[in-house]
């Protein structure tokens, strides 16, 4: 384990958390965080940056603390000297494990005679140790390491240790605030910081380089196989003709309705990252086989869409998610629901390629992929200008007929822009737009359905990342999915009053609706008419949900 000299106290970080919680204004949060980062010793700056986001490891790291709410409650009960039931009661009452821990520690009976003040390094090292424990009796060993921390913790420290362990810090800091604060603290350009974040997904590293080497250093950070990059995103096209006209020349491709993946190969190790930057390699063994067969030996990063099929036709991408969720059924699903990979971009081959125009990247992609029909292919595409725009329309029609979602319209001269939803890549779909919203609560049914949460309270996010409710939705799911959703929400429940429950915001649903209307009934000020759940979006994370701003602009349009 790395040796650290820093003696900076964890209490100082806790004071930062409290200060950040005391305001909802993004600018104030940024100033508070910037000041703190500026005064943090260089040695622990990466750790502090991650911890201020409530993380111990970068998002793509496969390391996990591996302590769930249950085990945490047990640790708290042992340290405080109360039953697990009492801890559960507190959690229900306070609606949050952090507040519950704080209150319990305030009323703590057991002696705190041997309390040793906690340093940031100590907290970080114990969290890392927990992640490294596996195998026999792992849980018992992990809980011991956690108890060591909690025994020395003050009530406020216990609150934030608990929240960090379950990865729910609740101080309202997202990547946007980190970007602004790093830029302010070390006097580096915001856009340069943003690009470095998108490329590395490593806020700790970005803060460290900003402090140590400034903008010059940041500019040298580039993508590396093995570490996922934020995907480039698409804006909505309002018409094929107008979009092609605006672009001049466009590469139009079939929009496959599947699961977007970034495939990395480094020194023969293959990783397949989802949009949430999880490595799902083990869930798709046949894709791994084709990667080995159809792609070169050198290091690379390519991107594409995996779709599920039945009798050769595309089917709902939920089938791929099923594999990711229920790992044990992979062999059966592999035969029942064959997958097809469609590659559409290359970001790295022997060297970073993201600054090359898309047209050139595509040529490289074509050179390095050995196509295997109906298994491992390149996205179908046509090059169009306003003169032959009907070729794009034909591609749209044939794509829809073949059961795909629509087309993508891409600028052949554009570089790859990680994490950016810009005008260089557009999507045109047959179906109306939907919203991705997060479940924040629900209501149990009546009578025969009294054991099932039948209606879900959905929320969007505002500019600061605060959740704002917008609708209740009840319909659209088959019985099996409803059952699964209901029990998932139950496992995230933080409060239950009568038939109504509140839940930790983790499950993202794609919602179709007939109309957006103004409504004082919901926190967002808007509501949806006839909202219907289209599917569970396990591939998206809470940062990806739609914003009140977007809802407002759809309403205004
Ligand atoms: P949607 O819900 O419409 O898929 P999204 O929010 O998931 O949107 P967008 O970036 O808005 O993502 O839409 C582009 C998505 O379309 C990509 O993320 C990718 O998953 C998918 N896609 C399918 N076919 C292609 C293709 N040929 N090129 C690029 N992206 C494609």
Coordinates of C-alpha atoms and ligand atoms in Angstrom, one line a residue:
X1 CA 0.0 0.0 0.0
X2 CA 1.3 3.5 -0.9
X3 CA 2.8 5.3 2.0
X4 CA 1.5 8.8 2.7
X5 CA 3.0 11.5 4.8
X6 CA -0.2 13.6 5.0
X7 CA -1.7 14.1 8.4
X8 CA -4.7 16.1 7.1
X9 CA -7.7 15.3 9.3
X10 CA -10.9 13.6 8.0
X11 CA -12.7 16.2 10.1
X12 CA -11.6 18.8 7.6
X13 CA -13.2 16.9 4.8
X14 CA -16.3 16.5 6.8
X15 CA -16.4 20.2 7.3
X16 CA -16.1 20.6 3.6
X17 CA -19.1 18.2 3.1
X18 CA -21.1 20.2 5.5
X19 CA -20.3 23.5 3.9
X20 CA -21.2 22.1 0.5
X21 CA -24.5 20.9 1.8
X22 CA -25.3 24.3 3.3
X23 CA -25.9 25.8 -0.1
X24 CA -27.7 24.7 -3.2
X25 CA -26.1 27.4 -5.4
X26 CA -23.6 25.9 -7.9
X27 CA -21.3 28.9 -7.8
X28 CA -21.0 28.9 -4.1
X29 CA -20.4 25.1 -4.1
X30 CA -17.7 25.7 -6.7
X31 CA -16.0 28.4 -4.7
X32 CA -16.0 26.3 -1.5
X33 CA -14.6 23.3 -3.2
X34 CA -12.0 25.3 -5.2
X35 CA -10.7 26.8 -2.0
X36 CA -10.4 23.4 -0.3
X37 CA -8.6 21.8 -3.3
X38 CA -6.2 24.7 -3.4
X39 CA -5.3 24.1 0.2
X40 CA -5.0 20.3 -0.1
X41 CA -1.5 18.8 0.0
X42 CA -0.5 17.6 -3.5
X43 CA 0.1 14.1 -2.3
X44 CA -3.5 13.5 -1.3
X45 CA -5.2 15.7 -3.9
X46 CA -6.3 12.8 -6.1
X47 CA -7.8 11.1 -3.1
X48 CA -9.6 14.2 -1.8
X49 CA -11.0 15.0 -5.3
X50 CA -12.5 11.5 -5.5
X51 CA -13.8 11.6 -2.0
X52 CA -15.4 15.0 -2.5
X53 CA -17.4 13.2 -5.2
X54 CA -18.3 10.4 -2.8
X55 CA -16.0 8.0 -4.6
X56 CA -13.0 6.0 -3.5
X57 CA -12.0 4.8 -7.0
X58 CA -12.5 6.2 -10.5
X59 CA -15.8 5.2 -12.0
X60 CA -14.3 2.7 -14.4
X61 CA -12.3 0.9 -11.7
X62 CA -13.5 -2.6 -11.1
X63 CA -12.6 -2.2 -7.4
X64 CA -15.6 -2.1 -5.1
X65 CA -15.8 -1.6 -1.4
X66 CA -18.4 -4.4 -1.4
X67 CA -20.4 -3.4 1.7
X68 CA -24.1 -3.2 1.2
X69 CA -26.6 -1.3 3.4
X70 CA -27.3 -4.4 5.5
X71 CA -23.7 -5.0 6.4
X72 CA -23.2 -1.3 7.1
X73 CA -26.1 -1.3 9.5
X74 CA -24.6 -4.3 11.2
X75 CA -21.3 -2.5 11.6
X76 CA -23.1 0.5 13.0
X77 CA -25.1 -1.6 15.4
X78 CA -21.9 -3.2 16.8
X79 CA -20.1 0.1 17.2
X80 CA -23.0 1.9 18.8
X81 CA -24.2 -1.0 20.9
X82 CA -27.8 -1.3 19.6
X83 CA -29.7 -3.9 17.7
X84 CA -29.7 -4.0 13.9
X85 CA -33.5 -3.5 14.2
X86 CA -32.9 -0.2 15.9
X87 CA -30.5 0.9 13.2
X88 CA -33.1 0.0 10.6
X89 CA -35.7 2.0 12.5
X90 CA -33.4 5.0 12.5
X91 CA -32.8 4.7 8.7
X92 CA -36.5 4.5 8.1
X93 CA -37.2 7.4 10.3
X94 CA -34.4 9.7 9.0
X95 CA -34.8 8.5 5.4
X96 CA -31.0 8.2 5.0
X97 CA -28.2 6.0 6.4
X98 CA -26.0 9.1 7.0
X99 CA -28.5 10.9 9.2
X100 CA -29.3 7.7 10.9
X101 CA -25.6 7.0 11.7
X102 CA -25.1 10.5 12.9
X103 CA -28.1 10.4 15.3
X104 CA -27.1 6.9 16.6
X105 CA -23.5 8.0 17.2
X106 CA -24.7 11.1 19.1
X107 CA -26.6 8.8 21.5
X108 CA -23.8 6.3 21.6
X109 CA -23.5 4.3 24.8
X110 CA -20.2 2.6 24.4
X111 CA -16.9 4.0 25.5
X112 CA -15.0 6.2 23.1
X113 CA -11.9 6.1 25.3
X114 CA -9.6 4.6 22.7
X115 CA -10.7 7.0 20.0
X116 CA -7.9 8.0 17.6
X117 CA -8.6 11.1 15.5
X118 CA -9.1 10.0 11.8
X119 CA -6.9 11.3 9.0
X120 CA -8.1 11.4 5.4
X121 CA -5.4 8.9 4.5
X122 CA -6.6 6.4 7.2
X123 CA -10.2 6.6 5.9
X124 CA -9.0 6.1 2.3
X125 CA -6.7 3.3 3.2
X126 CA -9.4 1.4 5.1
X127 CA -11.8 1.8 2.3
X128 CA -9.2 0.5 -0.2
X129 CA -8.5 -2.4 2.1
X130 CA -12.1 -3.4 2.2
X131 CA -12.2 -3.4 -1.6
X132 CA -9.1 -5.7 -1.7
X133 CA -10.6 -8.3 0.6
X134 CA -12.2 -11.3 -1.2
X135 CA -12.7 -15.0 -0.7
X136 CA -13.5 -16.9 2.4
X137 CA -15.0 -14.8 5.3
X138 CA -14.7 -11.7 3.2
X139 CA -17.7 -10.0 4.8
X140 CA -16.4 -10.6 8.3
X141 CA -13.0 -9.3 7.4
X142 CA -14.4 -6.3 5.6
X143 CA -16.7 -5.4 8.5
X144 CA -13.7 -5.5 10.9
X145 CA -11.9 -2.9 8.8
X146 CA -15.1 -0.7 8.7
X147 CA -15.6 -1.1 12.4
X148 CA -12.0 0.1 13.0
X149 CA -13.0 3.4 11.2
X150 CA -16.4 3.8 12.8
X151 CA -15.0 3.2 16.3
X152 CA -12.8 6.3 16.0
X153 CA -15.5 8.4 14.2
X154 CA -17.4 11.4 15.5
X155 CA -21.1 11.5 14.7
X156 CA -20.5 13.7 11.7
X157 CA -17.7 11.5 10.5
X158 CA -19.8 8.4 10.9
X159 CA -22.4 10.1 8.7
X160 CA -20.1 10.6 5.8
X161 CA -18.1 7.3 6.2
X162 CA -21.5 5.6 6.0
X163 CA -22.6 7.5 2.9
X164 CA -19.2 6.9 1.2
X165 CA -19.4 3.2 1.9
X166 CA -22.8 3.0 0.2
X167 CA -21.8 5.5 -2.5
X168 CA -24.4 8.1 -1.8
X169 CA -22.7 11.2 -0.5
X170 CA -25.6 13.6 -1.0
X171 CA -23.6 16.9 -1.0
X172 CA -24.7 17.8 -4.5
X173 CA -21.3 17.6 -6.2
X174 CA -21.1 16.3 -9.7
X175 CA -18.5 16.3 -12.4
X176 CA -19.6 19.7 -13.5
X177 CA -18.7 21.3 -10.1
X178 CA -15.4 19.4 -10.0
X179 CA -14.5 20.7 -13.4
X180 CA -15.3 24.3 -12.4
X181 CA -13.6 24.0 -9.0
X182 CA -10.4 22.5 -10.5
X183 CA -10.3 25.2 -13.1
X184 CA -10.8 27.9 -10.4
X185 CA -8.4 26.4 -7.9
X186 CA -5.4 25.9 -10.2
X187 CA -6.2 28.6 -12.7
X188 CA -6.6 26.4 -15.8
X189 CA -9.0 26.7 -18.6
X190 CA -12.4 25.1 -18.0
X191 CA -12.6 23.5 -21.4
X192 CA -9.2 22.0 -21.1
X193 CA -10.2 20.5 -17.8
X194 CA -13.5 19.2 -19.2
X195 CA -11.7 17.5 -22.1
X196 CA -9.2 15.9 -19.8
X197 CA -12.1 14.6 -17.6
X198 CA -13.9 13.2 -20.6
X199 CA -10.8 11.5 -21.9
X200 CA -9.6 10.0 -18.6
X201 CA -12.7 9.7 -16.4
X202 CA -10.3 10.2 -13.6
X203 CA -11.0 13.5 -11.6
X204 CA -8.2 12.7 -9.2
X205 CA -5.6 12.6 -11.9
X206 CA -7.0 15.7 -13.6
X207 CA -6.8 17.7 -10.3
X208 CA -3.3 16.4 -9.7
X209 CA -2.0 17.3 -13.2
X210 CA -3.8 20.7 -13.0
X211 CA -2.0 21.6 -9.8
X212 CA 1.4 20.1 -10.9
X213 CA 1.7 20.9 -14.6
X214 CA -1.1 23.3 -15.4
X215 CA -2.8 23.4 -18.8
X216 CA 0.3 22.1 -20.7
X217 CA 0.1 18.9 -18.6
X218 CA -3.6 18.6 -19.0
X219 CA -3.3 18.9 -22.8
X220 CA -0.9 16.0 -22.8
X221 CA -3.4 13.7 -21.1
X222 CA -4.9 11.4 -23.7
X223 CA -6.9 8.3 -24.0
X224 CA -5.4 5.0 -23.1
X225 CA -6.7 1.5 -24.0
X226 CA -8.0 -0.1 -20.8
X227 CA -9.5 3.1 -19.5
X228 CA -13.0 4.1 -20.9
X229 CA -13.7 7.4 -22.5
X230 CA -17.1 9.2 -22.2
X231 CA -19.0 8.5 -25.4
X232 CA -19.8 11.2 -28.0
X233 CA -23.6 11.7 -27.9
X234 CA -26.1 12.7 -30.5
X235 CA -28.6 15.6 -30.8
X236 CA -32.0 15.2 -32.3
X237 CA -32.4 15.8 -36.0
X238 CA -35.7 17.5 -37.0
X239 CA -35.6 16.3 -40.6
X240 CA -33.1 14.4 -42.7
X241 CA -33.1 17.0 -45.5
X242 CA -32.5 20.0 -43.3
X243 CA -29.8 18.2 -41.3
X244 CA -27.9 17.1 -44.5
X245 CA -28.3 20.6 -45.9
X246 CA -26.7 22.1 -42.8
X247 CA -23.9 19.6 -42.7
X248 CA -23.1 19.8 -46.4
X249 CA -21.7 16.3 -46.6
X250 CA -23.0 13.7 -44.2
X251 CA -22.3 10.0 -43.4
X252 CA -25.6 8.5 -42.6
X253 CA -25.8 5.2 -40.8
X254 CA -28.4 2.8 -39.5
X255 CA -29.3 3.5 -35.9
X256 CA -29.3 0.2 -34.2
X257 CA -31.4 -0.2 -31.1
X258 CA -29.1 -2.0 -28.9
X259 CA -26.4 -1.6 -26.3
X260 CA -23.6 0.8 -26.9
X261 CA -20.2 -0.6 -26.0
X262 CA -16.6 0.6 -26.1
X263 CA -14.2 -2.3 -26.7
X264 CA -10.7 -1.9 -25.4
X265 CA -7.7 -4.1 -26.0
X266 CA -4.5 -3.6 -24.2
X267 CA -1.7 -6.1 -24.2
X268 CA -4.2 -8.8 -25.2
X269 CA -6.5 -8.0 -22.4
X270 CA -10.0 -7.2 -23.7
X271 CA -12.5 -5.0 -21.8
X272 CA -16.1 -4.2 -23.0
X273 CA -17.4 -1.0 -21.4
X274 CA -21.0 0.1 -21.2
X275 CA -22.1 3.7 -21.2
X276 CA -21.9 3.6 -17.4
X277 CA -18.3 2.5 -17.9
X278 CA -18.9 -1.0 -16.4
X279 CA -16.9 -3.9 -17.9
X280 CA -19.5 -6.4 -19.2
X281 CA -17.0 -8.7 -20.9
X282 CA -18.2 -11.8 -19.1
X283 CA -21.8 -11.3 -20.1
X284 CA -21.1 -11.5 -23.8
X285 CA -18.6 -14.4 -24.4
X286 CA -19.5 -14.7 -28.1
X287 CA -18.6 -11.1 -28.7
X288 CA -15.3 -11.6 -27.0
X289 CA -14.6 -14.6 -29.4
X290 CA -15.3 -12.4 -32.4
X291 CA -13.2 -9.6 -31.1
X292 CA -10.3 -12.1 -30.9
X293 CA -11.0 -13.4 -34.4
X294 CA -12.0 -10.3 -36.3
X295 CA -9.9 -7.5 -34.8
X296 CA -6.1 -6.9 -34.9
X297 CA -3.5 -8.0 -32.3
X298 CA -2.4 -4.4 -31.5
X299 CA -3.9 -2.3 -28.8
X300 CA -7.2 -0.5 -29.9
X301 CA -10.4 1.1 -28.8
X302 CA -13.4 0.6 -31.0
X303 CA -17.0 1.5 -30.5
X304 CA -20.3 -0.1 -31.6
X305 CA -23.7 -1.3 -30.8
X306 CA -24.6 -4.8 -29.8
X307 CA -28.1 -5.9 -30.7
X308 CA -30.2 -8.9 -29.7
X309 CA -31.9 -11.0 -32.4
X310 CA -34.6 -13.7 -32.7
X311 CA -34.9 -15.6 -36.0
X312 CA -32.5 -13.1 -37.5
X313 CA -34.6 -10.0 -36.6
X314 CA -33.6 -7.4 -34.0
X315 CA -35.5 -7.6 -30.7
X316 CA -35.7 -5.4 -27.6
X317 CA -32.3 -4.6 -26.2
X318 CA -33.7 -5.6 -22.8
X319 CA -32.5 -9.1 -23.7
X320 CA -28.9 -8.0 -23.6
X321 CA -29.5 -6.3 -20.3
X322 CA -30.9 -9.5 -18.9
X323 CA -27.6 -11.1 -19.6
X324 CA -25.7 -8.4 -17.8
X325 CA -28.1 -8.6 -14.9
X326 CA -28.5 -12.4 -14.6
X327 CA -25.0 -13.6 -15.2
X328 CA -25.9 -17.3 -14.6
X329 CA -28.2 -17.6 -17.6
X330 CA -25.6 -16.6 -20.2
X331 CA -25.1 -20.0 -21.8
X332 CA -28.8 -20.5 -22.4
X333 CA -29.4 -16.9 -23.6
X334 CA -26.5 -17.2 -25.9
X335 CA -28.3 -19.8 -28.0
X336 CA -31.8 -18.4 -27.6
X337 CA -30.9 -14.8 -28.3
X338 CA -28.0 -14.5 -30.6
X339 CA -26.1 -11.1 -30.6
X340 CA -24.8 -9.1 -33.5
X341 CA -22.1 -6.5 -33.1
X342 CA -22.1 -3.5 -35.4
X343 CA -19.0 -1.4 -35.1
X344 CA -19.2 2.3 -36.0
X345 CA -16.0 4.0 -34.8
X346 CA -12.4 3.6 -33.8
X347 CA -10.8 5.8 -31.2
X348 CA -7.4 4.3 -30.9
X349 CA -5.3 2.0 -33.0
X350 CA -1.7 1.9 -32.1
X351 CA -2.1 5.6 -31.2
X352 CA -5.0 7.9 -30.3
X353 CA -7.2 8.7 -33.3
X354 CA -9.9 10.9 -31.9
X355 CA -8.6 14.1 -33.5
X356 CA -8.8 12.6 -37.0
X357 CA -12.0 13.4 -39.0
X358 CA -14.7 10.8 -38.7
X359 CA -14.4 9.9 -42.3
X360 CA -10.8 9.0 -41.9
X361 CA -11.4 7.0 -38.7
X362 CA -14.0 5.0 -40.6
X363 CA -11.5 4.1 -43.3
X364 CA -9.1 2.8 -40.6
X365 CA -12.0 0.9 -39.0
X366 CA -12.8 -0.8 -42.3
X367 CA -9.1 -1.7 -42.7
X368 CA -8.7 -3.3 -39.3
X369 CA -12.0 -5.3 -39.0
X370 CA -12.5 -8.7 -40.6
X371 CA -16.3 -8.7 -41.0
X372 CA -18.2 -11.9 -40.0
X373 CA -21.7 -11.6 -41.6
X374 CA -24.6 -11.5 -39.1
X375 CA -22.2 -11.8 -36.2
X376 CA -19.5 -9.0 -36.3
X377 CA -20.2 -6.3 -38.8
X378 CA -19.6 -2.6 -39.5
X379 CA -22.5 -0.2 -39.3
X380 CA -24.4 0.1 -42.6
X381 CA -23.7 3.6 -44.2
X382 CA -24.1 5.9 -47.1
X383 CA -22.4 9.2 -47.9
X384 CA -24.8 11.9 -48.9
X385 CA -24.9 15.6 -49.9
X386 CA -28.0 17.7 -50.5
X387 CA -27.9 16.4 -54.1
X388 CA -28.5 12.8 -53.2
X389 CA -30.4 13.2 -49.9
X390 CA -32.9 10.6 -51.1
X391 CA -30.2 8.0 -50.4
X392 CA -30.4 8.9 -46.7
X393 CA -34.2 8.7 -46.8
X394 CA -33.9 5.3 -48.4
X395 CA -31.5 4.2 -45.7
X396 CA -34.0 5.4 -43.1
X397 CA -36.8 3.4 -44.7
X398 CA -34.8 0.2 -45.1
X399 CA -33.4 0.6 -41.6
X400 CA -37.0 0.9 -40.1
X401 CA -38.2 -2.1 -42.3
X402 CA -35.4 -4.2 -40.9
X403 CA -36.5 -3.4 -37.4
X404 CA -34.0 -0.8 -36.5
X405 CA -34.6 2.6 -34.8
X406 CA -33.8 5.1 -37.5
X407 CA -30.5 6.7 -38.8
X408 CA -27.6 8.6 -37.5
X409 CA -26.4 11.6 -39.5
X410 CA -22.7 12.3 -38.9
X411 CA -20.3 15.0 -39.9
X412 CA -17.4 13.3 -41.8
X413 CA -15.0 16.1 -40.9
X414 CA -15.6 16.1 -37.1
X415 CA -13.2 14.8 -34.5
X416 CA -14.5 12.4 -31.9
X417 CA -15.8 14.6 -29.1
X418 CA -15.9 12.6 -25.8
X419 CA -18.9 13.3 -23.7
X420 CA -20.3 16.0 -25.9
X421 CA -23.8 16.1 -27.3
X422 CA -23.2 18.4 -30.2
X423 CA -24.3 19.0 -33.8
X424 CA -21.6 16.8 -35.4
X425 CA -23.7 13.7 -34.8
X426 CA -27.5 13.6 -35.1
X427 CA -30.2 11.0 -34.7
X428 CA -33.4 10.7 -36.6
X429 CA -35.9 8.2 -35.3
X430 CA -39.3 6.9 -36.4
X431 CA -40.8 7.0 -33.0
X432 CA -41.4 10.2 -31.0
X433 CA -38.8 11.2 -28.4
X434 CA -38.9 9.7 -25.0
X435 CA -37.6 10.9 -21.6
X436 CA -35.1 9.1 -19.4
X437 CA -36.2 9.7 -15.8
X438 CA -35.3 8.2 -12.4
X439 CA -37.6 6.5 -10.0
X440 CA -37.7 8.3 -6.7
X441 CA -40.7 6.6 -5.2
X442 CA -43.9 4.7 -5.8
X443 CA -47.3 3.6 -4.6
X444 CA -48.4 0.0 -3.7
X445 CA -51.5 -1.3 -5.5
X446 CA -54.7 -2.4 -3.8
X447 CA -56.4 -5.7 -3.3
X448 CA -54.7 -8.5 -5.3
X449 CA -51.9 -6.1 -6.2
X450 CA -51.3 -4.9 -2.6
X451 CA -47.8 -6.4 -2.6
X452 CA -46.7 -4.8 -5.8
X453 CA -45.6 -1.2 -6.3
X454 CA -47.8 -0.4 -9.3
X455 CA -47.2 3.3 -9.9
X456 CA -43.8 5.0 -9.9
X457 CA -42.9 8.5 -9.1
X458 CA -40.4 9.8 -11.7
X459 CA -38.0 12.7 -11.6
X460 CA -35.7 14.7 -13.9
X461 CA -32.7 16.8 -12.8
X462 CA -32.2 20.5 -12.7
X463 CA -29.0 22.3 -13.7
X464 CA -27.5 21.6 -10.3
X465 CA -28.2 17.9 -10.5
X466 CA -31.1 18.2 -7.9
X467 CA -34.0 15.8 -8.6
X468 CA -37.4 17.3 -9.5
X469 CA -40.5 15.1 -9.8
X470 CA -42.5 15.2 -13.0
X471 CA -45.0 12.3 -13.2
X472 CA -46.4 9.1 -11.8
X473 CA -46.4 6.3 -14.3
X474 CA -48.2 3.0 -14.0
X475 CA -48.5 1.3 -17.3
X476 CA -46.4 -0.2 -20.0
X477 CA -44.7 -3.1 -18.3
X478 CA -45.4 -6.9 -18.6
X479 CA -46.0 -8.7 -15.3
X480 CA -42.6 -10.2 -15.0
X481 CA -40.8 -6.9 -15.5
X482 CA -43.2 -5.1 -13.2
X483 CA -42.4 -7.7 -10.5
X484 CA -38.7 -7.2 -11.0
X485 CA -39.0 -3.4 -10.9
X486 CA -41.2 -3.5 -7.8
X487 CA -38.8 -5.6 -5.9
X488 CA -35.9 -3.5 -7.0
X489 CA -37.6 -0.4 -5.8
X490 CA -38.4 -2.1 -2.5
X491 CA -34.7 -2.9 -2.1
X492 CA -33.9 0.9 -2.5
X493 CA -36.8 2.0 -0.2
X494 CA -35.9 4.7 2.3
X495 CA -39.3 5.5 3.6
X496 CA -42.8 4.0 3.7
X497 CA -46.0 5.8 4.7
X498 CA -49.2 3.9 4.0
X499 CA -49.1 2.7 0.4
X500 CA -46.6 5.4 -0.6
X501 CA -42.8 4.8 -0.6
X502 CA -39.7 6.8 -1.3
X503 CA -36.7 5.2 -2.9
X504 CA -33.0 5.9 -3.5
X505 CA -32.7 7.3 -7.0
X506 CA -31.0 4.5 -9.0
X507 CA -33.4 3.0 -11.5
X508 CA -33.8 4.8 -14.8
X509 CA -36.9 4.3 -16.9
X510 CA -37.4 5.4 -20.4
X511 CA -40.9 7.1 -20.5
X512 CA -43.1 7.7 -23.6
X513 CA -45.9 10.3 -23.2
X514 CA -48.5 12.1 -25.3
X515 CA -47.8 15.6 -24.1
X516 CA -45.9 17.8 -21.6
X517 CA -48.2 20.1 -19.6
X518 CA -47.5 22.8 -16.9
X519 CA -48.4 21.5 -13.5
X520 CA -47.9 22.9 -10.0
X521 CA -48.4 19.4 -8.6
X522 CA -44.8 18.3 -9.4
X523 CA -41.5 19.9 -8.3
X524 CA -40.4 20.4 -11.9
X525 CA -43.4 22.6 -12.6
X526 CA -44.3 20.2 -15.4
X527 CA -46.2 16.9 -15.8
X528 CA -46.6 14.3 -18.5
X529 CA -49.9 13.2 -20.0
X530 CA -50.3 9.4 -20.5
X531 CA -46.8 8.5 -19.4
X532 CA -45.9 4.9 -20.3
X533 CA -42.8 3.0 -19.3
X534 CA -41.0 1.8 -22.5
X535 CA -38.1 0.1 -20.7
X536 CA -35.7 -0.1 -17.8
X537 CA -32.5 1.7 -18.8
X538 CA -29.9 -0.2 -16.9
X539 CA -27.3 1.1 -19.3
X540 CA -27.7 4.6 -18.2
X541 CA -26.6 6.3 -14.9
X542 CA -28.3 9.1 -13.0
X543 CA -26.1 11.7 -14.7
X544 CA -27.7 10.7 -18.0
X545 CA -31.3 11.4 -17.0
X546 CA -33.2 14.2 -18.8
X547 CA -33.1 17.8 -17.5
X548 CA -35.9 20.1 -16.5
X549 CA -34.3 22.4 -19.0
X550 CA -34.8 20.0 -21.9
X551 CA -38.4 19.3 -20.8
X552 CA -39.0 23.0 -20.8
X553 CA -37.6 23.4 -24.3
X554 CA -39.7 20.5 -25.6
X555 CA -42.8 22.2 -23.9
X556 CA -41.9 25.5 -25.5
X557 CA -41.4 24.0 -28.9
Ligands
LIG1 P1 -31.4 7.0 -27.6 O1 -32.2 6.8 -26.3 O2 -32.1 7.7 -28.6 O3 -30.6 5.8 -28.0 P2 -29.3 7.9 -26.1 O4 -29.5 8.9 -25.1 O5 -29.2 6.5 -25.7 O6 -30.4 8.0 -27.2 P3 -27.8 9.3 -28.0 O7 -26.4 9.6 -28.0 O8 -28.7 10.4 -27.9 O9 -28.0 8.2 -26.9 O10 -28.1 8.5 -29.4 C1 -27.2 7.8 -30.0 C2 -27.1 6.4 -29.6 O11 -27.5 5.6 -30.7 C3 -25.7 6.0 -29.3 O12 -25.4 6.2 -28.0 C4 -25.7 4.5 -29.7 O13 -26.0 3.8 -28.5 C5 -26.8 4.4 -30.6 N1 -26.4 4.0 -32.0 C6 -27.0 3.1 -32.8 N2 -26.5 3.0 -34.0 C7 -25.5 3.9 -34.0 C8 -24.5 4.2 -35.0 N3 -24.5 3.7 -36.2 N4 -23.7 5.2 -34.7 C9 -23.7 5.8 -33.5 N5 -24.5 5.5 -32.5 C10 -25.4 4.5 -32.8

